XYZ file of C-alpha atoms in Angstrom:
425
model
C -4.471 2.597 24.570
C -6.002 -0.546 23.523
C -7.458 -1.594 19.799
C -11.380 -0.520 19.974
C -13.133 -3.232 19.026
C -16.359 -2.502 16.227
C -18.789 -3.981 14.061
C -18.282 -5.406 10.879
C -21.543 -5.377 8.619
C -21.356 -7.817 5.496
C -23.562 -8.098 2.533
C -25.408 -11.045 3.665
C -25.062 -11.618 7.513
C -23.390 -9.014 10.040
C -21.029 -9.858 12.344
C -21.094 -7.657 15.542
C -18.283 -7.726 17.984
C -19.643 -6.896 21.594
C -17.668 -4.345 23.120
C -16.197 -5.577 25.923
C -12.740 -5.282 28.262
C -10.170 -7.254 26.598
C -9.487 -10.887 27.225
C -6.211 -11.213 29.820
C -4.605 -13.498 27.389
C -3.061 -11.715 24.375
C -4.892 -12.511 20.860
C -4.478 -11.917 17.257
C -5.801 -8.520 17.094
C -4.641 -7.092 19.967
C -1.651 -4.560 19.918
C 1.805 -6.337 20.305
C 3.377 -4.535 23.644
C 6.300 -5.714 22.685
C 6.356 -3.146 20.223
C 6.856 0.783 21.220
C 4.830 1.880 23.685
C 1.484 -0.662 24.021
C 2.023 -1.654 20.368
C 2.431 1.686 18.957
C 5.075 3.901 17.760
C 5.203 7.544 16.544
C 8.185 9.191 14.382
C 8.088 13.382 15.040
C 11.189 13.712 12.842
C 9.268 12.595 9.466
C 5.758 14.189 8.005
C 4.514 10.586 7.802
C 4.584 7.224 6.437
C 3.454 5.976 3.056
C 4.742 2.673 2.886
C 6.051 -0.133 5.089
C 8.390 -3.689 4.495
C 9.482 -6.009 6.905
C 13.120 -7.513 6.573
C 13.594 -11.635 7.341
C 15.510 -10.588 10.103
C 11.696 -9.019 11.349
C 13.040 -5.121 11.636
C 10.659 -2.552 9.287
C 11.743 -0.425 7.034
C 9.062 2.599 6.848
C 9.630 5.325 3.810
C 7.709 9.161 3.866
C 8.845 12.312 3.599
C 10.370 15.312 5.894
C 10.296 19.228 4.730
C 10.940 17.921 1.154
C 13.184 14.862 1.378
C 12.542 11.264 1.109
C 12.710 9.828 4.421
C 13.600 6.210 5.335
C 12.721 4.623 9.000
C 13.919 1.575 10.047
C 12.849 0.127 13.392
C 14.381 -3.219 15.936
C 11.791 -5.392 16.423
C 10.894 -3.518 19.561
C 9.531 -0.722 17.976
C 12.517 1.729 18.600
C 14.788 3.734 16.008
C 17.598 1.180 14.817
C 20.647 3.416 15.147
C 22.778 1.036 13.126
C 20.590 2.429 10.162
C 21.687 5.604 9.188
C 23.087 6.734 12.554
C 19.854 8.159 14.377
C 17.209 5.505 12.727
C 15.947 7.604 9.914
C 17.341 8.800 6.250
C 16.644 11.712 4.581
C 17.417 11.854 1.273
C 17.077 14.348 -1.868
C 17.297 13.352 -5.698
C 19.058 16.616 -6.042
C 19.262 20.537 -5.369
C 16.150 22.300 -6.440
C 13.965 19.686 -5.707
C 10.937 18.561 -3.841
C 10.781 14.774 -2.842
C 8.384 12.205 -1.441
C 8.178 8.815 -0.823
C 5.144 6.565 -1.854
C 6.469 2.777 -1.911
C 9.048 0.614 -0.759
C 10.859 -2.969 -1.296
C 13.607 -5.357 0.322
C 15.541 -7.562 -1.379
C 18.977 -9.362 -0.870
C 19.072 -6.699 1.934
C 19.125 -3.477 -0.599
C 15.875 -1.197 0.062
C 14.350 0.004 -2.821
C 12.177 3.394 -2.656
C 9.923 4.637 -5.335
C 7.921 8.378 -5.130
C 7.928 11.563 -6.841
C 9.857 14.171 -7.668
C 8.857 17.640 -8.559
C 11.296 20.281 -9.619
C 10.815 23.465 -7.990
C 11.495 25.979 -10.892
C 8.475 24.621 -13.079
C 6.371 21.894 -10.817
C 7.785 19.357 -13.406
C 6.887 15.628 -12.248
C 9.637 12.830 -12.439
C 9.540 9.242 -11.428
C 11.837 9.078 -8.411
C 13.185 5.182 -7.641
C 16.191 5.012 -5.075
C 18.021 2.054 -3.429
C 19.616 1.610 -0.152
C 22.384 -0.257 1.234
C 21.461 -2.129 4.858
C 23.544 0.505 6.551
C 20.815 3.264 5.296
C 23.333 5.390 2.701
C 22.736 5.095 -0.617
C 23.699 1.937 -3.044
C 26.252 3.161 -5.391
C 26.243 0.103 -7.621
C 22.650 1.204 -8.453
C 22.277 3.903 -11.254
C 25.813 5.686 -10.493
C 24.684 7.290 -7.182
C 22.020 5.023 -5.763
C 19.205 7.504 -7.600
C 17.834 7.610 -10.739
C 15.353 10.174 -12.051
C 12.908 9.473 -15.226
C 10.545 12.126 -16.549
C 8.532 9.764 -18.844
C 5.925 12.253 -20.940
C 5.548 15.791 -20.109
C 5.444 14.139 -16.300
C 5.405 11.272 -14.413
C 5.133 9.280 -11.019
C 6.245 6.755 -8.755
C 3.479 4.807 -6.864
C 4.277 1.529 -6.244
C 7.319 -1.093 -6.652
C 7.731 -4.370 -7.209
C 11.279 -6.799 -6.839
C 11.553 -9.885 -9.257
C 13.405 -13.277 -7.982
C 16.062 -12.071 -10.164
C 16.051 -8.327 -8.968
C 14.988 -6.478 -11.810
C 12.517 -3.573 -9.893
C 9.288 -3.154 -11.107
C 7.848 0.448 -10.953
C 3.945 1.345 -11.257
C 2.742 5.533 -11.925
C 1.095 7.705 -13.952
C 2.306 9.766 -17.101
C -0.264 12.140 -18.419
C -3.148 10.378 -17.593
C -2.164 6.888 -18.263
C -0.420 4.110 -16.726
C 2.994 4.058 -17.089
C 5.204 0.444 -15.942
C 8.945 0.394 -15.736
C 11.151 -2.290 -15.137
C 15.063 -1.882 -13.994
C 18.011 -4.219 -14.057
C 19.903 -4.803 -10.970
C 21.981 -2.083 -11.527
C 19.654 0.449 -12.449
C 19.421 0.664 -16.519
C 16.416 -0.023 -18.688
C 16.018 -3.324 -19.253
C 15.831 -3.845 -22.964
C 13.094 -7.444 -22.822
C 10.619 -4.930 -21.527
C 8.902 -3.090 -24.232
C 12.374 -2.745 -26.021
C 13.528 0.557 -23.760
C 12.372 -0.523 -20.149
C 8.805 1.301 -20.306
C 5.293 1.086 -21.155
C 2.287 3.505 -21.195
C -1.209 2.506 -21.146
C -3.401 4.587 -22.075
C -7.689 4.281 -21.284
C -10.952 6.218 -22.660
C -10.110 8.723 -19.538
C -7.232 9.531 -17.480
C -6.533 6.695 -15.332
C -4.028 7.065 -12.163
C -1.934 3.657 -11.418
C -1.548 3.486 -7.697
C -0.218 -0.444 -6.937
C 1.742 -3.227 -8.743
C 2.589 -6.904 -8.290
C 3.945 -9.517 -9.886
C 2.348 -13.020 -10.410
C 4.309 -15.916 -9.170
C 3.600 -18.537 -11.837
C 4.507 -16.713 -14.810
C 6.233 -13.425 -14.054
C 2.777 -11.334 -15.071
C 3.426 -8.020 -14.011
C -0.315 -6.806 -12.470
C -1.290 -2.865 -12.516
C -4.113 -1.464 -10.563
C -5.476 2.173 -10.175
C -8.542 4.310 -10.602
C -9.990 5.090 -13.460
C -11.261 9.246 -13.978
C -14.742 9.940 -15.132
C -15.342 13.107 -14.429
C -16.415 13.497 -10.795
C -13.578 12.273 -9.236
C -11.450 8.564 -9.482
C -13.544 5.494 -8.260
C -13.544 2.903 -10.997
C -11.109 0.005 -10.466
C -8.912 -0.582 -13.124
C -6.786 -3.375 -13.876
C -4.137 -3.735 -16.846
C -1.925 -6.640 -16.945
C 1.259 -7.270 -19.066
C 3.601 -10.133 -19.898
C 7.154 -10.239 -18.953
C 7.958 -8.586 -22.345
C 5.738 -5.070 -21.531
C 3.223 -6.761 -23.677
C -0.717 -5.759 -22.544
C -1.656 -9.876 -22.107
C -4.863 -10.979 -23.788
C -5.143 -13.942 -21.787
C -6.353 -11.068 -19.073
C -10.197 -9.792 -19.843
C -9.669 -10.261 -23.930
C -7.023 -7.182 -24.137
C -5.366 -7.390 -20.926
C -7.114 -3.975 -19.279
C -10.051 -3.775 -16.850
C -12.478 -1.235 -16.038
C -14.771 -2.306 -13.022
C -17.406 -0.204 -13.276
C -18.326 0.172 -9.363
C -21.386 3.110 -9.927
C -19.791 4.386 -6.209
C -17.343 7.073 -5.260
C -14.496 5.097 -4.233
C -11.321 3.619 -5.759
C -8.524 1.278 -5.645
C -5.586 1.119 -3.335
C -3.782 -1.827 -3.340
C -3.844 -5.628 -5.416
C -2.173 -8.860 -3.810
C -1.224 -11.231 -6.556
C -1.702 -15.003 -4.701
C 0.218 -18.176 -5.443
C -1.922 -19.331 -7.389
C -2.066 -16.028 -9.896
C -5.706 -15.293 -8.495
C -5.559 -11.323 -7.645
C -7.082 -9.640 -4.747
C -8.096 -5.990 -4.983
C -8.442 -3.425 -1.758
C -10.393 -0.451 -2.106
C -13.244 1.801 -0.853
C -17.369 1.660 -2.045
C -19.263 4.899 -1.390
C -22.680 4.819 -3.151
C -24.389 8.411 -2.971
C -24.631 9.812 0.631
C -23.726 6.623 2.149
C -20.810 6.457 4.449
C -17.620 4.522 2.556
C -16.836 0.541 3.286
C -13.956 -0.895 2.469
C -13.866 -3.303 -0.873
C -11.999 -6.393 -0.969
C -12.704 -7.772 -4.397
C -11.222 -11.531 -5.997
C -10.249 -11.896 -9.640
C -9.086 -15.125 -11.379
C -5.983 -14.907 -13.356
C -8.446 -13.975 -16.874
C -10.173 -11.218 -14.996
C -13.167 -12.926 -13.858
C -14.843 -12.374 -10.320
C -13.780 -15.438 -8.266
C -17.029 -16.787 -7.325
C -15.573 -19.108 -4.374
C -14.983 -15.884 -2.508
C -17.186 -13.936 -0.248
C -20.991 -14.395 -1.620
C -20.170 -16.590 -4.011
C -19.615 -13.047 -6.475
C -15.994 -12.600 -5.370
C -17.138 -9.182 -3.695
C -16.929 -8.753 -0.062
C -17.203 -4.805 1.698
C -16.346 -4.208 4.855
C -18.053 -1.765 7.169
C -17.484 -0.449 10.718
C -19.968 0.833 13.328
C -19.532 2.439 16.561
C -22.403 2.503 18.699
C -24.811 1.520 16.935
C -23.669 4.667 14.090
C -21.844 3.236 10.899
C -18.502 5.129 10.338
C -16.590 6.518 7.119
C -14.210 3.863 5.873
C -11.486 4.499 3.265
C -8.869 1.247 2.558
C -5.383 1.307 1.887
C -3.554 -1.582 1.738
C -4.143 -5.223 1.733
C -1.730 -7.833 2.611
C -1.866 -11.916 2.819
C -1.115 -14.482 5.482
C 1.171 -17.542 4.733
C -2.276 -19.244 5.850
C -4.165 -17.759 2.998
C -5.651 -15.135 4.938
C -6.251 -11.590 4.009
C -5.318 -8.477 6.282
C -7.370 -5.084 4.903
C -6.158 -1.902 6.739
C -7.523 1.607 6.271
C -8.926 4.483 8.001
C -11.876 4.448 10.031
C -13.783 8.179 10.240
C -16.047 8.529 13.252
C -15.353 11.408 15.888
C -11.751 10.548 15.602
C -10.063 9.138 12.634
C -8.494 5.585 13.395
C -6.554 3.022 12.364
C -8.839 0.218 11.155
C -7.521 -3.351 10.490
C -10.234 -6.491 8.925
C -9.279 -10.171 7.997
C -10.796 -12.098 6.037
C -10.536 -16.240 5.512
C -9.192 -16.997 2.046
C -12.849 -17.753 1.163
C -14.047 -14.184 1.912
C -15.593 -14.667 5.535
C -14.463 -13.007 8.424
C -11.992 -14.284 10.514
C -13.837 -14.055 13.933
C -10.758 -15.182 15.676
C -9.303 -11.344 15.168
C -10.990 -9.461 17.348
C -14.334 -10.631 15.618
C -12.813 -9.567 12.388
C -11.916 -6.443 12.802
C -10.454 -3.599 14.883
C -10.022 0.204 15.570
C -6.669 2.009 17.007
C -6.996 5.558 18.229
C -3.805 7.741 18.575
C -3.914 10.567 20.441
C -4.423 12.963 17.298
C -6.190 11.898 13.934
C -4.545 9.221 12.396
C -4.686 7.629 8.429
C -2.738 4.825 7.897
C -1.278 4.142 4.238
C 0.669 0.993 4.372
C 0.331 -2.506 5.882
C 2.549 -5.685 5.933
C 3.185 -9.122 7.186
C 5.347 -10.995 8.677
C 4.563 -14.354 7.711
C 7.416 -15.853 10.388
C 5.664 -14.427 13.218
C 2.124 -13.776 11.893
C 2.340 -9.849 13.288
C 1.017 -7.172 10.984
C 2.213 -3.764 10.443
C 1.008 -0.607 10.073
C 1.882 2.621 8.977
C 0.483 6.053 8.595
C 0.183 9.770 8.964
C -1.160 11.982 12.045
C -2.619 15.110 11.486
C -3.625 17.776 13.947
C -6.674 18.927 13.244
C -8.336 18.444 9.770
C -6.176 16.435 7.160
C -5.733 20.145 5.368
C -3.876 21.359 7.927
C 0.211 20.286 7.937
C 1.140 16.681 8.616
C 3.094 16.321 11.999
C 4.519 12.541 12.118
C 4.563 9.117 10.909
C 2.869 6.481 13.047
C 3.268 2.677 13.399
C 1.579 -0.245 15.302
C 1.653 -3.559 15.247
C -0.741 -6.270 15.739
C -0.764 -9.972 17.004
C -1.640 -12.327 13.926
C -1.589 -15.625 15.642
């Protein structure tokens, strides 16, 4: 099935994209049919997918979860199962007996896959921090933590979000422990590492419960970035932002204290942050103001906190709305993801009478990129479909994908992780 194409409506001007039969020539935009069937793949053996990294080598490592376990996909560049990984294609993996896993994030470096979720012991619903690493082959890294698994229950409970690999390897973990953001950092091998906040974590805490969702780490000075929603009583949708020097240290060069609460007034949130070259920090989320239907948010930050006013309106704001005949849809972002080119790739989920993969991209100044698919595009699967996870691969310009397909409403169980992938250049 090919990409539907949509319209885009902007804060200023709105860009419509005509629906029309695709061009014969393949264009950024358009599903790569080199990959699974017409650009798409679907897993049946896995719940879903919450995460997605490509390798240099240009194979992707996907990470969910299956009846309980972690699970860990890794497909050939042709979209199929990679039966060199883990026999069959896919992992499944368990912290241990008595326990209910899941995977939200994962990482490649030096060829070792890192995966970070949550755990949650059966006998009392007890949260842990769950971070695991991976040899190439698919089994588990033994000169990591022991057994290739490592468990931390920081507070009465915690979680595993998001992770982040230094040059040097040390892992980076962003979750939540009761209510507040909690950071961890990892040597190599697995222990605390003593420079950060002298035993290897930090909590930080806000004037409500705040959930960290998404980490990064800033290029010119080793800044570790945290970003997550911020609780006020009717449900997350503040953006928050804390930042911290390479010692676990909140840094005050970052909006006087090093924390951030963007006070949207909108029922949204944050999903993901994308730390650029330069230190400048990108923010993906969702704006939903009242009734209205939701848009994603793509917001720019200079490295003190400030709005970026050289992006989108000259604010450093740019949402991002689909329509469908004429009838705007119900967008919700997930991920964000940048170009060796300096542009920006937004994915999300697209609600209309089918829920669809949706995929914008921006210029580095804000404006959409009319050269994909007039800036934006919608992918049907045969059932309902939310993506979660979206990378690059900045050798071949083709973006990734990755997501969840429910039958029915998003209540009922999840039946398989999905994955397509788009022509960038």
């Amino acid at each position: 099935m090919a990409p539907r194409r949509a319209v885009l409506v902007f804060p200023i001007a709105i860009a419509v994209v005509v629906a029309s039969a695709l061009p014969a020539l393949a264009s950024a935009g358009d599903l790569d049919p080199t990959f699974g069937h017409d650009g798409k793949v679907r897993v049946s053996s896995t719940d879903g997918a919450s995460d997605v990294a490509i390798q240099p080598d240009g194979k992707t490592v996907a990470v969910g979860a299956s009846h309980g376990h972690i699970t860990v996909m890794r497909f050939d560049r042709d979209g199929t199962l990679d039966h060199t990984f883990s026999g069959d294609g896919v992992a499944h993996l368990t912290t241990g007996q008595g326990r209910t896993d899941f995977a939200n994030a994962v990482a490649i470096h030096l060829g070792k896959i890192v995966v970070v979720g949550t755990s949650v012991r059966q006998s009392d619903s007890g949260f842990a921090t769950a971070i695991l690493r991976l040899d190439s082959d698919g089994t588990l890294d033994h000169s990591f933590s022991g057994d290739g698994r490592q468990l931390l229950r920081v507070g009465s409970e915690s979680t595993g979000e998001d992770v982040a690999i230094q040059g040097d390897g040390r892992i980076v973990v962003a979750g939540t422990s009761d209510g507040e953001f909690l950071v961890v950092r990892r040597l190599a091998n697995g222990a605390p590492d003593p420079s950060f906040s002298n035993d290897g974590s930090d909590r930080t805490a806000f004037v409500q419960e705040a959930e960290a969702r998404t980490v990064g780490i800033d290029p010119t000075n080793g800044r570790i970035v945290v970003g997550g929603t911020f609780d006020s009583g009717t449900g997350p949708h503040d953006l928050v932002l804390a930042a911290y020097t390479k010692s676990g240290d909140l840094d005050h060069t970052f909006s006087q204290d090093g924390k951030m609460i963007r006070v949207t007034s909108t029922r949204g949130g944050l999903a993901a942050i994308a730390i650029l070259a330069s230190g400048r920090i990108l923010v993906a989320g969702t704006t939903r103001s009242g009734q209205a239907k939701g848009q994603f948010l793509v917001e720019k930050y200079t490295r003190t906190g400030a709005f970026d006013t050289s992006f989108g309106g000259g604010d450093g704001i740019v949402p991002i709305g689909f329509v469908t005949g004429g009838h705007p849809r119900d967008d919700l972002a997930s991920g964000i993801a940048t170009q060796s080119d300096g542009r920006i790739v937004v994915a999300g989920m697209s609600a209309g009478q089918t829920d669809e993969f949706a995929v914008a991209r921006l210029n580095a100044n804000g404006a959409l990129d009319n050269g994909f698919h007039g800036g934006g595009v919608l992918t049907a699967f045969p059932e309902d479909a939310e993506p979660t996870g979206i990378a690059v691969n900045n050798g071949t310009h083709k973006i990734v994908v990755v997501g969840i397909e429910f039958t029915g409403m998003p209540s009922i169980p999840i039946d398989a992780a999905l994955a397509a992938r788009y022509l960038g250049a």
